[in-house]
PDB file of C-alpha atoms in Angstrom:
ATOM      1  CA  MET A   1     151.727  88.529-135.052  1.00 55.00           C
ATOM      2  CA  SER A   2     153.404  90.759-137.596  1.00 68.00           C
ATOM      3  CA  ALA A   3     155.155  93.978-136.669  1.00 74.00           C
ATOM      4  CA  ASN A   4     155.607  97.082-138.798  1.00 83.00           C
ATOM      5  CA  LEU A   5     159.247  97.166-139.881  1.00 89.00           C
ATOM      6  CA  THR A   6     159.191 100.919-140.341  1.00 92.00           C
ATOM      7  CA  LEU A   7     158.172 101.424-136.672  1.00 91.00           C
ATOM      8  CA  ILE A   8     160.786  99.010-135.501  1.00 93.00           C
ATOM      9  CA  VAL A   9     163.510 100.858-137.387  1.00 95.00           C
ATOM     10  CA  THR A  10     162.217 104.155-136.037  1.00 95.00           C
ATOM     11  CA  ILE A  11     162.322 102.829-132.509  1.00 95.00           C
ATOM     12  CA  GLY A  12     165.928 101.712-133.042  1.00 96.00           C
ATOM     13  CA  VAL A  13     166.924 105.101-134.444  1.00 96.00           C
ATOM     14  CA  LEU A  14     165.167 106.983-131.552  1.00 96.00           C
ATOM     15  CA  PHE A  15     166.951 104.849-128.943  1.00 96.00           C
ATOM     16  CA  ALA A  16     170.297 104.919-130.763  1.00 97.00           C
ATOM     17  CA  THR A  17     170.267 108.732-130.929  1.00 96.00           C
ATOM     18  CA  GLY A  18     168.620 109.277-127.511  1.00 96.00           C
ATOM     19  CA  VAL A  19     171.014 107.258-125.315  1.00 96.00           C
ATOM     20  CA  PRO A  20     174.220 109.205-126.305  1.00 96.00           C
ATOM     21  CA  LEU A  21     172.440 112.462-125.850  1.00 95.00           C
ATOM     22  CA  VAL A  22     171.333 111.525-122.312  1.00 94.00           C
ATOM     23  CA  LEU A  23     174.945 110.808-121.449  1.00 93.00           C
ATOM     24  CA  GLU A  24     176.151 114.368-122.378  1.00 91.00           C
ATOM     25  CA  ARG A  25     176.890 117.074-119.883  1.00 90.00           C
ATOM     26  CA  SER A  26     174.715 119.737-121.497  1.00 91.00           C
ATOM     27  CA  LEU A  27     171.188 119.822-120.033  1.00 91.00           C
ATOM     28  CA  SER A  28     169.654 120.821-123.353  1.00 91.00           C
ATOM     29  CA  ARG A  29     171.164 117.697-125.031  1.00 94.00           C
ATOM     30  CA  ILE A  30     169.991 115.593-122.061  1.00 94.00           C
ATOM     31  CA  LEU A  31     166.494 117.044-122.622  1.00 94.00           C
ATOM     32  CA  ILE A  32     166.476 116.192-126.306  1.00 95.00           C
ATOM     33  CA  GLY A  33     167.734 112.680-125.437  1.00 95.00           C
ATOM     34  CA  VAL A  34     164.984 112.141-122.894  1.00 94.00           C
ATOM     35  CA  LEU A  35     162.353 113.292-125.452  1.00 94.00           C
ATOM     36  CA  LEU A  36     163.742 110.878-128.017  1.00 96.00           C
ATOM     37  CA  LEU A  37     163.840 107.990-125.581  1.00 95.00           C
ATOM     38  CA  GLY A  38     160.263 108.791-124.438  1.00 93.00           C
ATOM     39  CA  ASN A  39     158.951 108.757-127.953  1.00 94.00           C
ATOM     40  CA  GLY A  40     160.866 105.551-128.744  1.00 94.00           C
ATOM     41  CA  ALA A  41     159.349 103.907-125.691  1.00 92.00           C
ATOM     42  CA  ASN A  42     155.917 105.020-126.694  1.00 90.00           C
ATOM     43  CA  LEU A  43     156.353 103.487-130.148  1.00 91.00           C
ATOM     44  CA  LEU A  44     157.708 100.352-128.533  1.00 90.00           C
ATOM     45  CA  PHE A  45     154.515 100.039-126.445  1.00 86.00           C
ATOM     46  CA  LEU A  46     152.335 100.407-129.575  1.00 83.00           C
ATOM     47  CA  VAL A  47     154.383  97.901-131.645  1.00 84.00           C
ATOM     48  CA  ALA A  48     154.460  95.376-128.732  1.00 81.00           C
ATOM     49  CA  SER A  49     150.685  95.719-128.278  1.00 78.00           C
ATOM     50  CA  GLY A  50     150.014  94.066-131.601  1.00 71.00           C
ATOM     51  CA  ARG A  51     147.849  94.883-134.524  1.00 68.00           C
ATOM     52  CA  ALA A  52     145.402  97.708-134.195  1.00 65.00           C
ATOM     53  CA  GLY A  53     141.787  96.637-133.948  1.00 63.00           C
ATOM     54  CA  HIS A  54     138.588  98.495-133.501  1.00 59.00           C
ATOM     55  CA  ALA A  55     137.810 100.869-130.645  1.00 57.00           C
ATOM     56  CA  PRO A  56     138.275  99.215-127.269  1.00 55.00           C
ATOM     57  CA  ILE A  57     134.730  99.908-126.077  1.00 55.00           C
ATOM     58  CA  VAL A  58     132.307  98.400-128.640  1.00 54.00           C
ATOM     59  CA  GLY A  59     128.846  97.065-127.783  1.00 56.00           C
ATOM     60  CA  ALA A  60     128.280  93.412-128.695  1.00 55.00           C
ATOM     61  CA  PRO A  61     130.208  90.591-126.777  1.00 58.00           C
ATOM     62  CA  ASP A  62     130.737  88.636-129.992  1.00 60.00           C
ATOM     63  CA  GLN A  63     132.978  91.329-131.324  1.00 59.00           C
ATOM     64  CA  ARG A  64     135.585  90.652-128.598  1.00 57.00           C
ATOM     65  CA  ALA A  65     138.049  89.225-131.067  1.00 59.00           C
ATOM     66  CA  SER A  66     138.169  92.348-133.108  1.00 61.00           C
ATOM     67  CA  MET A  67     138.539  94.680-130.085  1.00 64.00           C
ATOM     68  CA  SER A  68     141.850  96.165-129.278  1.00 66.00           C
ATOM     69  CA  ASP A  69     143.501  95.990-125.891  1.00 70.00           C
ATOM     70  CA  PRO A  70     143.191  99.355-124.114  1.00 76.00           C
ATOM     71  CA  LEU A  71     146.186  98.769-121.849  1.00 81.00           C
ATOM     72  CA  PRO A  72     148.961  99.811-124.333  1.00 80.00           C
ATOM     73  CA  GLN A  73     147.126 103.055-125.094  1.00 82.00           C
ATOM     74  CA  ALA A  74     146.774 103.767-121.319  1.00 87.00           C
ATOM     75  CA  MET A  75     150.476 103.057-120.800  1.00 88.00           C
ATOM     76  CA  VAL A  76     151.414 105.416-123.646  1.00 89.00           C
ATOM     77  CA  LEU A  77     149.244 108.129-122.199  1.00 92.00           C
ATOM     78  CA  THR A  78     150.935 107.638-118.840  1.00 93.00           C
ATOM     79  CA  ALA A  79     154.409 107.684-120.419  1.00 91.00           C
ATOM     80  CA  ILE A  80     153.456 110.942-122.213  1.00 93.00           C
ATOM     81  CA  VAL A  81     152.482 112.556-118.952  1.00 94.00           C
ATOM     82  CA  ILE A  82     155.667 111.331-117.254  1.00 93.00           C
ATOM     83  CA  THR A  83     157.796 112.631-120.139  1.00 92.00           C
ATOM     84  CA  LEU A  84     156.069 115.945-119.945  1.00 94.00           C
ATOM     85  CA  GLY A  85     156.902 116.206-116.238  1.00 95.00           C
ATOM     86  CA  VAL A  86     160.571 115.229-116.792  1.00 93.00           C
ATOM     87  CA  THR A  87     160.768 117.756-119.622  1.00 93.00           C
ATOM     88  CA  ALA A  88     159.403 120.534-117.403  1.00 95.00           C
ATOM     89  CA  PHE A  89     161.920 119.619-114.654  1.00 94.00           C
ATOM     90  CA  LEU A  90     164.864 119.568-117.116  1.00 92.00           C
ATOM     91  CA  LEU A  91     163.837 122.914-118.568  1.00 93.00           C
ATOM     92  CA  ALA A  92     163.735 124.409-115.079  1.00 94.00           C
ATOM     93  CA  LEU A  93     167.135 122.981-114.319  1.00 90.00           C
ATOM     94  CA  SER A  94     168.527 124.338-117.605  1.00 90.00           C
ATOM     95  CA  TYR A  95     167.068 127.751-116.955  1.00 92.00           C
ATOM     96  CA  ARG A  96     168.398 127.863-113.422  1.00 91.00           C
ATOM     97  CA  SER A  97     171.819 126.728-114.531  1.00 89.00           C
ATOM     98  CA  TRP A  98     171.796 129.399-117.226  1.00 90.00           C
ATOM     99  CA  GLN A  99     170.927 132.005-114.650  1.00 92.00           C
ATOM    100  CA  LEU A 100     173.718 130.976-112.292  1.00 89.00           C
ATOM    101  CA  ASN A 101     176.529 129.933-114.639  1.00 87.00           C
ATOM    102  CA  ARG A 102     175.634 131.264-118.092  1.00 89.00           C
ATOM    103  CA  ASN A 103     175.749 127.684-119.422  1.00 87.00           C
ATOM    104  CA  ASP A 104     173.700 124.543-119.003  1.00 85.00           C
ATOM    105  CA  ASP A 105     176.484 122.081-118.413  1.00 86.00           C
ATOM    106  CA  VAL A 106     176.218 119.756-115.445  1.00 83.00           C
ATOM    107  CA  GLN A 107     179.042 120.835-113.094  1.00 80.00           C
ATOM    108  CA  ASP A 108     181.252 118.365-111.222  1.00 81.00           C
ATOM    109  CA  ASP A 109     180.316 117.882-107.600  1.00 83.00           C
ATOM    110  CA  VAL A 110     182.887 119.450-105.260  1.00 86.00           C
ATOM    111  CA  GLU A 111     182.828 116.491-102.852  1.00 85.00           C
ATOM    112  CA  ASP A 112     183.304 114.000-105.682  1.00 85.00           C
ATOM    113  CA  ALA A 113     186.348 116.005-106.921  1.00 85.00           C
ATOM    114  CA  LEU A 114     187.833 116.054-103.370  1.00 85.00           C
ATOM    115  CA  ILE A 115     187.285 112.262-103.023  1.00 84.00           C
ATOM    116  CA  LYS A 116     188.878 111.669-106.417  1.00 85.00           C
ATOM    117  CA  ARG A 117     191.904 113.793-105.496  1.00 86.00           C
ATOM    118  CA  LEU A 118     192.283 111.957-102.196  1.00 84.00           C
ATOM    119  CA  ALA A 119     191.999 108.641-104.052  1.00 85.00           C
ATOM    120  CA  ASP A 120     194.680 109.744-106.484  1.00 87.00           C
ATOM    121  CA  LEU A 121     196.936 110.606-103.527  1.00 85.00           C
ATOM    122  CA  ASP A 122     195.978 107.354-101.797  1.00 80.00           C
ATOM    123  CA  GLU A 123     195.006 109.163 -98.637  1.00 76.00           C
ATOM    124  CA  ALA A 124     191.926 108.922 -96.360  1.00 72.00           C
ATOM    125  CA  SER A 125     189.603 111.760 -95.792  1.00 67.00           C
ATOM    126  CA  THR A 126     189.630 113.610 -92.448  1.00 68.00           C
ATOM    127  CA  SER A 127     186.058 112.527 -91.882  1.00 69.00           C
ATOM    128  CA  PHE A 128     186.966 108.820 -92.352  1.00 68.00           C
ATOM    129  CA  ASP A 129     186.250 106.778 -89.156  1.00 69.00           C
ATOM    130  CA  ASP A 130     189.274 104.588 -88.520  1.00 66.00           C
ATOM    131  CA  SER A 131     188.018 103.226 -85.215  1.00 68.00           C
ATOM    132  CA  GLU A 132     187.510  99.719 -86.601  1.00 63.00           C
ATOM    133  CA  GLY A 133     191.135  99.326 -87.597  1.00 61.00           C
ATOM    134  CA  GLY A 134     191.001 100.337 -91.229  1.00 57.00           C
ATOM    135  CA  VAL A 135     190.352  98.361 -94.322  1.00 57.00           C
ATOM    136  CA  ALA A 136     192.899  96.436 -96.301  1.00 51.00           C
ATOM    137  CA  ASP A 137     193.868  98.197 -99.564  1.00 56.00           C
ATOM    138  CA  GLU A 138     194.468  96.483-102.959  1.00 56.00           C
ATOM    139  CA  GLU A 139     198.076  95.564-101.953  1.00 54.00           C
ATOM    140  CA  GLY A 140     196.710  93.574 -98.980  1.00 52.00           C
ATOM    141  CA  SER A 141     198.186  95.760 -96.278  1.00 52.00           C
ATOM    142  CA  ASP A 142     196.045  97.434 -93.629  1.00 51.00           C
ATOM    143  CA  GLU A 143     195.343 101.046 -94.458  1.00 50.00           C
ATOM    144  CA  SER A 144     195.768 102.222 -90.865  1.00 50.00           C
ATOM    145  CA  GLU A 145     199.297 100.771 -90.748  1.00 47.00           C
ATOM    146  CA  ALA A 146     200.139 102.355 -94.138  1.00 45.00           C
ATOM    147  CA  THR A 147     198.968 105.863 -93.082  1.00 50.00           C
ATOM    148  CA  SER A 148     200.636 105.751 -89.669  1.00 49.00           C
ATOM    149  CA  GLY A 149     204.013 104.581 -91.175  1.00 48.00           C
ATOM    150  CA  GLY A 150     204.352 107.757 -93.212  1.00 46.00           C
ATOM    151  CA  ASP A 151     205.370 106.665 -96.714  1.00 47.00           C
ATOM    152  CA  HIS A 152     202.683 104.324 -97.941  1.00 46.00           C
ATOM    153  CA  ARG A 153     203.351 104.228-101.659  1.00 43.00           C
TER     154      ARG A 153
END
């Protein structure tokens, strides 16, 4: 089996540019990254399926060796539909974010920020259930003893 080197390089470029864009905070960059990754995955399916043959549905049974496998094309069509759905969802999120905040950046979650601040202060949340006696922290002492003693640093 021989693969087309140009397609392999194109797949690498699409994945190399798509992954950093997906990790951005801007929804429009995430959308472009998803599109690049989707097209890279489609090309990967086609390259992995092997050399192109004739049409998958051809009459005589002795021509089976020259027939192409229809499964990769079916998977690519499914991937195209899924990418279209994800694109529509991300466009709707971007539009709604633009309406509410006048930008399309993904905002930090308020609860995550509160938990991070409590973790920086090394304190437990008020909703933490300490009925089981607490959990030992990284110093090895019990958290319930540390919080009841006042200074736990």
